[in-house]
Tab-separated table of C-alpha atoms and ligand atoms in Angstrom:
chain	number	residue	atom	x	y	z
Q	2	MET	CA	0.000	0.000	0.000
Q	3	ALA	CA	2.794	2.425	0.859
Q	4	ARG	CA	4.682	1.802	-2.360
Q	5	GLU	CA	1.619	2.346	-4.537
Q	6	GLY	CA	0.266	5.245	-2.479
Q	7	PHE	CA	-2.937	3.678	-1.171
Q	8	GLU	CA	-4.920	5.562	1.445
Q	9	GLU	CA	-7.151	2.946	2.976
Q	10	LEU	CA	-8.117	-0.690	2.789
Q	11	LEU	CA	-11.098	-2.270	4.532
Q	12	ALA	CA	-11.338	-6.032	4.896
Q	13	LEU	CA	-15.005	-6.923	5.345
Q	14	CYS	CA	-16.062	-10.266	6.779
Q	15	GLU	CA	-19.591	-10.920	7.979
Q	16	PRO	CA	-20.455	-14.591	8.545
Q	17	ARG	CA	-24.283	-14.183	8.625
Q	18	SER	CA	-24.491	-12.940	5.017
Q	19	GLY	CA	-21.298	-14.637	3.868
Q	20	LEU	CA	-19.876	-11.258	2.901
Q	21	ARG	CA	-16.136	-11.379	2.357
Q	22	ALA	CA	-14.806	-8.358	0.535
Q	23	PHE	CA	-12.004	-5.833	0.265
Q	24	LEU	CA	-12.759	-2.155	-0.181
Q	25	GLY	CA	-9.705	-0.214	-1.303
Q	26	ILE	CA	-9.362	3.554	-1.601
Q	27	HIS	CA	-6.316	4.506	-3.602
Q	28	ASP	CA	-6.784	8.240	-3.762
Q	29	SER	CA	-9.481	10.628	-2.569
Q	30	ARG	CA	-7.588	13.906	-2.489
Q	31	ARG	CA	-8.796	15.258	-5.826
Q	32	GLY	CA	-12.369	14.302	-4.899
Q	33	PRO	CA	-14.299	11.221	-3.761
Q	34	ALA	CA	-12.972	7.832	-4.832
Q	35	PHE	CA	-15.066	6.008	-7.452
Q	36	GLY	CA	-14.964	2.294	-8.182
Q	37	GLY	CA	-17.343	-0.511	-9.072
Q	38	THR	CA	-17.995	-3.621	-7.025
Q	39	ARG	CA	-16.635	-6.788	-8.568
Q	40	ARG	CA	-18.037	-10.134	-7.410
Q	41	ARG	CA	-16.513	-13.355	-8.595
Q	42	VAL	CA	-14.964	-16.574	-7.390
Q	43	TYR	CA	-11.362	-16.073	-6.312
Q	44	ARG	CA	-8.792	-18.739	-5.501
Q	45	ASP	CA	-8.227	-17.175	-2.093
Q	46	GLU	CA	-8.285	-13.862	-0.245
Q	47	ALA	CA	-4.784	-12.979	-1.418
Q	48	GLU	CA	-5.872	-13.128	-5.046
Q	49	ALA	CA	-8.957	-11.008	-4.302
Q	50	LEU	CA	-6.870	-8.443	-2.439
Q	51	ARG	CA	-4.394	-8.118	-5.302
Q	52	ASP	CA	-7.291	-7.617	-7.725
Q	53	CYS	CA	-8.812	-4.947	-5.459
Q	54	LEU	CA	-5.586	-2.956	-5.170
Q	55	ARG	CA	-4.769	-3.139	-8.872
Q	56	LEU	CA	-8.269	-2.142	-9.914
Q	57	ALA	CA	-8.431	0.741	-7.418
Q	58	ARG	CA	-5.116	2.144	-8.646
Q	59	ALA	CA	-6.320	1.838	-12.242
Q	60	MET	CA	-9.405	3.881	-11.289
Q	61	SER	CA	-7.185	6.692	-9.971
Q	62	ARG	CA	-5.312	6.689	-13.268
Q	63	LYS	CA	-8.588	6.729	-15.193
Q	64	CYS	CA	-9.768	9.734	-13.202
Q	65	ALA	CA	-6.481	11.571	-13.679
Q	66	LEU	CA	-6.399	11.109	-17.462
Q	67	ALA	CA	-10.110	11.876	-17.823
Q	68	GLY	CA	-9.521	15.178	-15.997
Q	69	LEU	CA	-12.037	14.342	-13.267
Q	70	GLU	CA	-11.966	15.809	-9.773
Q	71	ALA	CA	-12.192	12.305	-8.380
Q	72	GLY	CA	-9.985	9.410	-7.345
Q	73	GLY	CA	-9.849	5.647	-7.506
Q	74	GLY	CA	-11.281	2.905	-5.340
Q	75	LYS	CA	-12.746	-0.571	-5.739
Q	76	VAL	CA	-14.695	-3.273	-3.963
Q	77	VAL	CA	-13.882	-6.890	-4.631
Q	78	MET	CA	-16.302	-9.453	-3.192
Q	79	LEU	CA	-15.436	-13.149	-2.936
Q	80	ASP	CA	-18.291	-15.156	-4.411
Q	81	GLY	CA	-19.184	-18.687	-3.392
Q	82	PRO	CA	-22.044	-20.991	-2.366
Q	83	ASP	CA	-22.187	-19.527	1.168
Q	84	VAL	CA	-22.871	-15.975	0.021
Q	85	ASP	CA	-26.408	-14.703	0.618
Q	86	VAL	CA	-26.143	-12.230	-2.240
Q	87	PRO	CA	-28.844	-9.648	-1.336
Q	88	ALA	CA	-27.796	-9.653	2.343
Q	89	ALA	CA	-24.093	-9.340	1.459
Q	90	TYR	CA	-24.784	-6.311	-0.761
Q	91	ALA	CA	-26.948	-4.785	1.973
Q	92	ARG	CA	-24.070	-5.085	4.484
Q	93	LEU	CA	-21.702	-3.596	1.914
Q	94	GLY	CA	-24.090	-0.670	1.475
Q	95	GLU	CA	-23.999	0.001	5.219
Q	96	ARG	CA	-20.205	0.017	5.236
Q	97	ILE	CA	-20.076	2.395	2.267
Q	98	GLU	CA	-22.536	4.707	4.001
Q	99	GLY	CA	-20.197	4.698	6.985
Q	100	LEU	CA	-17.444	6.184	4.824
Q	101	GLY	CA	-19.544	9.332	4.561
Q	102	GLY	CA	-19.051	10.015	0.844
Q	103	ARG	CA	-15.330	9.329	0.497
Q	104	PHE	CA	-16.189	6.392	-1.749
Q	105	TYR	CA	-18.907	5.769	-4.361
Q	106	THR	CA	-19.493	2.372	-5.900
Q	107	GLY	CA	-21.187	1.183	-9.089
Q	108	PRO	CA	-21.477	-1.771	-11.474
Q	109	ASP	CA	-18.756	-4.201	-12.438
Q	110	VAL	CA	-18.510	-7.899	-13.218
Q	111	GLY	CA	-21.042	-9.695	-10.998
Q	112	THR	CA	-22.762	-6.477	-9.901
Q	113	GLY	CA	-25.726	-5.331	-11.965
Q	114	ALA	CA	-28.971	-3.444	-11.395
Q	115	GLU	CA	-30.324	-5.856	-8.758
Q	116	GLU	CA	-27.180	-5.763	-6.633
Q	117	LEU	CA	-26.877	-1.988	-6.958
Q	118	ALA	CA	-30.486	-1.631	-5.800
Q	119	ALA	CA	-29.626	-3.700	-2.677
Q	120	ILE	CA	-26.718	-1.350	-1.914
Q	121	ALA	CA	-28.870	1.722	-2.639
Q	122	GLU	CA	-31.276	0.759	0.148
Q	123	HIS	CA	-28.515	1.567	2.624
Q	124	THR	CA	-26.534	4.381	1.052
Q	125	GLY	CA	-26.760	7.146	-1.509
Q	126	TYR	CA	-23.078	6.734	-2.393
Q	127	VAL	CA	-23.856	4.315	-5.182
Q	128	THR	CA	-24.753	4.567	-8.818
Q	129	HIS	CA	-28.501	4.225	-8.603
Q	130	PRO	CA	-29.659	1.804	-11.314
Q	131	GLY	CA	-32.984	3.549	-11.898
Q	132	GLU	CA	-34.166	6.963	-12.971
Q	133	ARG	CA	-32.476	8.636	-10.023
Q	134	GLY	CA	-29.092	7.539	-11.383
Q	135	PRO	CA	-26.760	8.585	-14.193
Q	136	GLY	CA	-28.349	6.273	-16.777
Q	137	ARG	CA	-27.052	3.027	-18.211
Q	138	LEU	CA	-23.316	3.099	-17.649
Q	139	PRO	CA	-22.381	0.301	-20.089
Q	140	ASP	CA	-23.749	2.583	-22.844
Q	141	ALA	CA	-21.222	5.205	-21.791
Q	142	THR	CA	-18.375	2.697	-21.601
Q	143	ALA	CA	-19.204	1.310	-25.036
Q	144	ALA	CA	-19.436	4.816	-26.548
Q	145	GLY	CA	-15.912	5.502	-25.290
Q	146	VAL	CA	-14.511	2.164	-26.444
Q	147	VAL	CA	-15.869	2.565	-29.968
Q	148	ALA	CA	-14.609	6.153	-30.236
Q	149	GLY	CA	-11.217	5.016	-28.933
Q	150	ILE	CA	-11.037	2.182	-31.483
Q	151	GLY	CA	-11.813	4.765	-34.182
Q	152	ALA	CA	-9.018	7.012	-32.881
Q	153	ALA	CA	-6.564	4.098	-32.895
Q	154	LEU	CA	-7.473	3.157	-36.483
Q	155	ALA	CA	-7.096	6.785	-37.542
Q	156	HIS	CA	-3.752	6.967	-35.741
Q	157	LEU	CA	-2.386	4.036	-37.765
Q	158	ASP	CA	-4.036	4.598	-41.134
Q	159	GLY	CA	-5.186	8.215	-41.187
Q	160	ARG	CA	-8.880	7.276	-41.135
Q	161	GLU	CA	-11.320	4.888	-39.521
Q	162	ASP	CA	-12.457	3.206	-42.717
Q	163	TRP	CA	-14.934	1.023	-40.805
Q	164	GLU	CA	-16.247	-0.928	-43.817
Q	165	ARG	CA	-12.820	-2.461	-44.429
Q	166	ARG	CA	-12.164	-3.499	-40.845
Q	167	VAL	CA	-12.277	-6.881	-39.170
Q	168	ILE	CA	-12.751	-6.580	-35.413
Q	169	VAL	CA	-12.763	-9.437	-32.904
Q	170	VAL	CA	-14.801	-8.741	-29.762
Q	171	GLN	CA	-14.090	-11.048	-26.804
Q	172	GLY	CA	-17.101	-11.186	-24.483
Q	173	LEU	CA	-20.659	-10.166	-25.379
Q	174	GLY	CA	-21.703	-8.956	-21.941
Q	175	GLU	CA	-23.047	-5.543	-20.983
Q	176	VAL	CA	-20.261	-3.650	-22.731
Q	177	GLY	CA	-19.130	-6.129	-25.405
Q	178	SER	CA	-22.622	-6.563	-26.855
Q	179	ARG	CA	-22.974	-2.779	-27.228
Q	180	VAL	CA	-19.499	-2.445	-28.729
Q	181	ALA	CA	-20.302	-5.247	-31.206
Q	182	ARG	CA	-23.570	-3.546	-32.185
Q	183	ALA	CA	-21.981	-0.121	-32.677
Q	184	LEU	CA	-19.153	-1.569	-34.764
Q	185	ALA	CA	-21.594	-3.559	-36.919
Q	186	GLU	CA	-23.707	-0.408	-37.395
Q	187	ARG	CA	-20.600	1.375	-38.692
Q	188	GLY	CA	-20.090	-1.393	-41.244
Q	189	ALA	CA	-17.159	-3.264	-39.680
Q	190	ARG	CA	-17.009	-7.061	-39.899
Q	191	VAL	CA	-17.435	-8.219	-36.303
Q	192	LEU	CA	-16.285	-11.626	-35.068
Q	193	ALA	CA	-17.213	-12.376	-31.485
Q	194	THR	CA	-16.516	-14.911	-28.763
Q	195	GLU	CA	-18.675	-15.503	-25.728
Q	196	VAL	CA	-18.343	-18.424	-23.295
Q	197	ASP	CA	-22.010	-18.214	-22.305
Q	198	GLY	CA	-23.767	-19.851	-25.254
Q	199	ALA	CA	-27.251	-18.601	-24.331
Q	200	ARG	CA	-26.006	-15.054	-24.036
Q	201	ALA	CA	-24.176	-15.289	-27.360
Q	202	GLY	CA	-27.316	-16.547	-29.081
Q	203	ALA	CA	-29.439	-13.748	-27.615
Q	204	VAL	CA	-27.006	-11.036	-28.759
Q	205	VAL	CA	-26.752	-12.442	-32.281
Q	206	ALA	CA	-30.556	-12.674	-32.535
Q	207	ASP	CA	-30.900	-9.109	-31.288
Q	208	LEU	CA	-28.462	-7.803	-33.888
Q	209	ARG	CA	-30.091	-9.830	-36.650
Q	210	ALA	CA	-33.459	-8.319	-35.722
Q	211	SER	CA	-31.907	-4.920	-36.496
Q	212	GLY	CA	-30.544	-6.154	-39.828
Q	213	LEU	CA	-26.971	-6.323	-38.472
Q	214	ARG	CA	-24.570	-9.201	-38.534
Q	215	ILE	CA	-21.834	-10.640	-36.363
Q	216	ASP	CA	-20.141	-13.999	-36.685
Q	217	LEU	CA	-19.566	-16.104	-33.616
Q	218	LEU	CA	-16.349	-17.991	-33.003
Q	219	GLU	CA	-16.466	-21.311	-31.181
Q	220	ALA	CA	-15.628	-19.703	-27.853
Q	221	ALA	CA	-17.094	-22.474	-25.757
Q	222	ASP	CA	-14.492	-24.928	-27.081
Q	223	GLU	CA	-11.471	-22.756	-26.732
Q	224	PRO	CA	-11.901	-19.124	-25.681
Q	225	ALA	CA	-8.267	-18.268	-26.375
Q	226	ARG	CA	-8.688	-18.953	-30.099
Q	227	ALA	CA	-10.075	-15.437	-30.410
Q	228	LEU	CA	-6.528	-14.209	-29.958
Q	229	GLU	CA	-5.303	-15.958	-33.083
Q	230	ILE	CA	-7.715	-14.481	-35.587
Q	231	GLU	CA	-6.080	-12.215	-38.125
Q	232	CYS	CA	-7.831	-8.882	-37.707
Q	233	ASP	CA	-7.417	-5.115	-37.457
Q	234	VAL	CA	-8.548	-4.881	-33.847
Q	235	PHE	CA	-8.774	-7.375	-31.012
Q	236	SER	CA	-11.214	-5.914	-28.486
Q	237	PRO	CA	-11.125	-7.657	-25.084
Q	238	CYS	CA	-14.442	-6.998	-23.343
Q	239	ALA	CA	-14.493	-9.887	-20.861
Q	240	LEU	CA	-12.064	-10.264	-17.958
Q	241	GLY	CA	-8.594	-8.785	-17.521
Q	242	GLY	CA	-5.194	-10.470	-17.284
Q	243	ILE	CA	-5.552	-12.171	-20.666
Q	244	LEU	CA	-2.384	-10.813	-22.274
Q	245	HIS	CA	0.612	-12.626	-20.818
Q	246	ASP	CA	3.722	-14.592	-21.790
Q	247	LEU	CA	1.748	-17.284	-23.580
Q	248	THR	CA	-0.885	-15.178	-25.318
Q	249	VAL	CA	1.035	-12.113	-26.570
Q	250	PRO	CA	3.006	-14.172	-29.159
Q	251	ARG	CA	-0.259	-15.655	-30.486
Q	252	LEU	CA	-1.957	-12.358	-31.339
Q	253	ARG	CA	-2.474	-11.598	-35.029
Q	254	CYS	CA	-4.103	-8.182	-34.736
Q	255	ARG	CA	-2.746	-4.688	-35.384
Q	256	ILE	CA	-4.499	-3.040	-32.443
Q	257	VAL	CA	-5.623	-4.207	-28.991
Q	258	ALA	CA	-8.406	-1.964	-27.697
Q	259	GLY	CA	-11.191	-3.097	-25.395
Q	260	ALA	CA	-13.153	-2.371	-22.235
Q	261	ALA	CA	-11.740	-5.066	-19.967
Q	262	ASN	CA	-9.868	-3.621	-17.009
Q	263	ASN	CA	-6.222	-4.610	-16.537
Q	264	VAL	CA	-5.898	-6.529	-19.791
Q	265	LEU	CA	-2.137	-6.843	-19.357
Q	266	ALA	CA	-1.192	-9.589	-16.885
Q	267	ARG	CA	1.866	-7.497	-15.979
Q	268	ASP	CA	2.950	-4.013	-17.008
Q	269	GLU	CA	5.859	-5.420	-19.037
Q	270	HIS	CA	3.403	-7.020	-21.468
Q	271	GLY	CA	2.648	-3.573	-22.848
Q	272	ARG	CA	6.256	-3.366	-24.001
Q	273	ARG	CA	6.050	-6.859	-25.488
Q	274	LEU	CA	3.078	-5.747	-27.588
Q	275	PHE	CA	5.019	-2.645	-28.601
Q	276	GLU	CA	7.998	-4.767	-29.673
Q	277	ARG	CA	5.675	-6.936	-31.725
Q	278	GLY	CA	4.390	-3.817	-33.502
Q	279	ILE	CA	0.896	-4.132	-32.018
Q	280	LEU	CA	-0.713	-0.869	-30.958
Q	281	TYR	CA	-2.082	-1.261	-27.449
Q	282	VAL	CA	-4.612	1.343	-26.329
Q	283	PRO	CA	-4.355	1.537	-22.523
Q	284	ASP	CA	-7.515	0.098	-20.992
Q	285	PHE	CA	-7.788	2.852	-18.420
Q	286	VAL	CA	-7.992	5.468	-21.182
Q	287	LEU	CA	-10.425	3.521	-23.329
Q	288	SER	CA	-12.905	2.264	-20.729
Q	289	SER	CA	-13.383	5.522	-18.816
Q	290	GLY	CA	-16.812	6.340	-20.314
Q	291	ALA	CA	-18.829	5.000	-17.371
Q	292	LEU	CA	-16.590	6.773	-14.901
Q	293	ILE	CA	-16.910	10.075	-16.777
Q	294	ARG	CA	-20.706	9.706	-16.855
Q	295	GLY	CA	-21.019	8.522	-13.230
Q	296	ALA	CA	-18.540	10.891	-11.588
Q	297	THR	CA	-19.883	13.920	-13.459
Q	298	PHE	CA	-23.438	13.012	-12.477
Q	299	HIS	CA	-22.595	12.509	-8.802
Q	300	ARG	CA	-20.539	15.696	-8.651
Q	301	SER	CA	-22.768	18.036	-10.672
Q	302	GLY	CA	-26.065	16.273	-11.451
Q	303	VAL	CA	-25.401	16.441	-15.214
Q	304	ARG	CA	-25.917	13.368	-17.437
Q	305	LEU	CA	-23.361	13.888	-20.187
Q	306	PRO	CA	-24.660	12.792	-23.622
Q	307	LEU	CA	-23.043	9.669	-25.078
Q	308	GLU	CA	-21.643	11.676	-28.017
Q	309	ASP	CA	-19.763	13.940	-25.589
Q	310	ILE	CA	-18.366	10.941	-23.755
Q	311	GLY	CA	-17.261	9.342	-27.027
Q	312	ALA	CA	-15.650	12.603	-28.113
Q	313	ARG	CA	-13.749	12.909	-24.832
Q	314	VAL	CA	-12.467	9.341	-24.816
Q	315	GLY	CA	-11.636	9.514	-28.528
Q	316	ALA	CA	-9.663	12.729	-28.044
Q	317	ALA	CA	-7.818	11.351	-24.992
Q	318	THR	CA	-6.934	8.196	-26.933
Q	319	ALA	CA	-5.674	10.140	-29.940
Q	320	GLU	CA	-3.569	12.328	-27.673
Q	321	VAL	CA	-1.991	9.436	-25.768
Q	322	LEU	CA	-1.177	7.599	-29.005
Q	323	ALA	CA	0.306	10.670	-30.683
Q	324	LEU	CA	2.482	11.559	-27.696
Q	325	ALA	CA	3.635	7.981	-27.219
Q	326	ALA	CA	4.591	7.818	-30.899
Q	327	ALA	CA	6.471	11.120	-30.626
Q	328	GLU	CA	8.458	9.815	-27.652
Q	329	GLY	CA	8.896	6.314	-29.077
Q	330	LEU	CA	7.229	4.812	-26.012
Q	331	PRO	CA	4.577	2.107	-25.615
Q	332	PRO	CA	1.275	3.998	-25.115
Q	333	ASP	CA	0.577	2.362	-21.762
Q	334	GLU	CA	3.949	3.470	-20.368
Q	335	LEU	CA	3.298	7.045	-21.434
Q	336	ALA	CA	-0.257	7.014	-20.075
Q	337	VAL	CA	0.793	5.520	-16.724
Q	338	ARG	CA	3.623	8.022	-16.362
Q	339	GLU	CA	1.318	10.939	-17.094
Q	340	ALA	CA	-1.503	9.702	-14.861
Q	341	ASP	CA	0.861	9.072	-11.928
Q	342	ARG	CA	2.411	12.503	-12.427
Q	343	ARG	CA	-1.018	14.100	-12.174
Q	344	ILE	CA	-1.991	12.048	-9.110
Q	345	ALA	CA	1.276	12.990	-7.369
Q	346	ALA	CA	0.833	16.647	-8.325
Q	347	GLY	CA	-2.708	16.556	-6.901
Q	348	ARG	CA	-1.248	15.330	-3.609
Q	349	GLY	CA	1.382	18.047	-3.638
Q	350	GLU	CA	4.078	15.366	-3.807
Q	351	ALA	CA	5.710	16.560	-6.979
Q	352	PRO	CA	5.650	19.919	-8.738
Q	353	ALA	CA	3.583	20.025	-11.923
Q	354	ARG	CA	5.993	20.037	-14.831
Q	355	ASP	CA	5.825	22.532	-17.689
Q	356	ASP	CA	6.379	19.746	-20.163
Q	357	ALA	CA	3.201	18.025	-18.946
Q	358	ALA	CA	2.406	15.701	-21.763
Q	359	LEU	CA	-1.361	15.600	-21.799
Q	360	SER	CA	-3.836	18.397	-21.612
Q	361	ALA	CA	-7.008	17.986	-19.555
Q	362	PRO	CA	-9.943	17.021	-21.737
Q	363	THR	CA	-12.351	19.818	-22.479
Q	364	GLY	CA	-15.568	19.853	-20.554
Q	365	ALA	CA	-14.010	18.341	-17.460
Q	366	PRO	CA	-16.032	19.158	-14.365
Q	367	SER	CA	-14.214	21.496	-12.047
V	427	NAD	P1	-20.189	-8.680	-18.173
V	427	NAD	O1	-19.997	-9.643	-17.072
V	427	NAD	O2	-21.555	-8.163	-18.481
V	427	NAD	O3	-19.615	-9.295	-19.541
V	427	NAD	C1	-18.493	-10.103	-19.633
V	427	NAD	C2	-18.839	-11.177	-20.634
V	427	NAD	O4	-17.639	-11.875	-21.005
V	427	NAD	C3	-19.807	-12.237	-20.083
V	427	NAD	O5	-20.899	-12.367	-20.979
V	427	NAD	C4	-18.955	-13.508	-20.000
V	427	NAD	O6	-19.693	-14.686	-20.229
V	427	NAD	C5	-17.935	-13.266	-21.094
V	427	NAD	N1	-16.662	-13.979	-20.969
V	427	NAD	C6	-15.951	-14.252	-19.853
V	427	NAD	N2	-14.784	-14.866	-20.178
V	427	NAD	C7	-14.771	-14.969	-21.526
V	427	NAD	C8	-13.837	-15.505	-22.465
V	427	NAD	N3	-12.679	-16.045	-22.066
V	427	NAD	N4	-14.145	-15.460	-23.784
V	427	NAD	C9	-15.315	-14.895	-24.198
V	427	NAD	N5	-16.235	-14.381	-23.356
V	427	NAD	C10	-15.959	-14.405	-22.044
V	427	NAD	O7	-19.175	-7.471	-17.874
V	427	NAD	P2	-19.183	-6.021	-18.542
V	427	NAD	O8	-19.891	-5.069	-17.652
V	427	NAD	O9	-19.566	-6.120	-19.986
V	427	NAD	O10	-17.614	-5.649	-18.436
V	427	NAD	C11	-16.660	-6.260	-19.313
V	427	NAD	C12	-15.260	-5.767	-18.937
V	427	NAD	O11	-15.203	-4.352	-19.074
V	427	NAD	C13	-14.846	-6.073	-17.495
V	427	NAD	O12	-13.455	-6.334	-17.466
V	427	NAD	C14	-15.135	-4.766	-16.768
V	427	NAD	O13	-14.302	-4.621	-15.635
V	427	NAD	C15	-14.792	-3.765	-17.834
V	427	NAD	N6	-15.489	-2.484	-17.675
V	427	NAD	C16	-16.847	-2.443	-17.637
V	427	NAD	C17	-17.512	-1.230	-17.477
V	427	NAD	C18	-19.021	-1.129	-17.486
V	427	NAD	O14	-19.551	-0.024	-17.701
V	427	NAD	N7	-19.746	-2.228	-17.301
V	427	NAD	C19	-16.748	-0.047	-17.341
V	427	NAD	C20	-15.364	-0.108	-17.414
V	427	NAD	C21	-14.733	-1.351	-17.585
């Protein structure tokens, strides 16, 4: 925690509901910490804790690069047969209320409208899933991801040229299904993988009903095959940690750009992609749409239109890629350096430099 600059970590354990969770606040000095609640099965508490800390730090970086007066946090809940899900979320809501507004939570893997409603019964420091909230956040995330993919294509080739693109989308969940739809609407050829066969079928049927088309890969047999498809863009929209020593050499795409948080198993894998000539768009730049929508709404009551969110994420992506190219650096290294510089400057730990690489996006709430 000291090395990475964390402020606070709560370990929650409540036998009656089966709640076992970590709530990490990385930074709340620029404003309240924002971070979704992730619920999944973990090998053990150590693995869950690592996930919590990494995700919370990534949220601080997202906030810094999105120009938000907010910081990063995260809740990671260990799922299992003993968890009474509604009761566990209710207890979590009470604990968040006890933080008095230093931390707001929202959706993530395993936490959707139902779970958010259970939290909202006990605290207002949560993204309300209904009309009182900022609207459907996956829409905002997807708007940013698609705009960022467009910026990456334009960075390499001078234009988006959607009709000539082949894009592989891994995961057709809340975000991936919207990304797949938006790409198909723009005329790209979309290939998708989804381990949940029923979900895959429903998304394909939905797109077909709108006269759109995606092709499904046999994800159920071997999810990792998605990596080996020759394509313009590989868009990971499932879980993180998928790019590592074994998978990076198998990629046959020109660009990696998706919503999944912490796609790189370790930071060094960004450099490996760079050395392979694959353009990696840092996940914490690309997937910040929901955070921009949610944090702006909680801070000022404004629901930013999806076009504005897309424009902001697209512009931030273009800027990171251009500056990284100018410095000959992998984009993730440049983005991390710049985000950490801003976080440190916000804490008064380091003077703001004149050669600050990235400008704050326009329209950032003050
Ligand atoms: P989700 O759970 O709705 O969707 C994930 C989908 O991926 C599921 O349908 C799941 O079956 C599928 N999947 C899992 N492993 C797979 C594999 N190996 N191959 C193919 N499919 C696989 O989650 P989501 O809300 O769509 O989020 C997706 C990712 O984006 C997560 O990493 C999340 O942290 C990140 N993210 C989401 C948001 C948001 O607004 N929901 C915001 C920022 C980042």
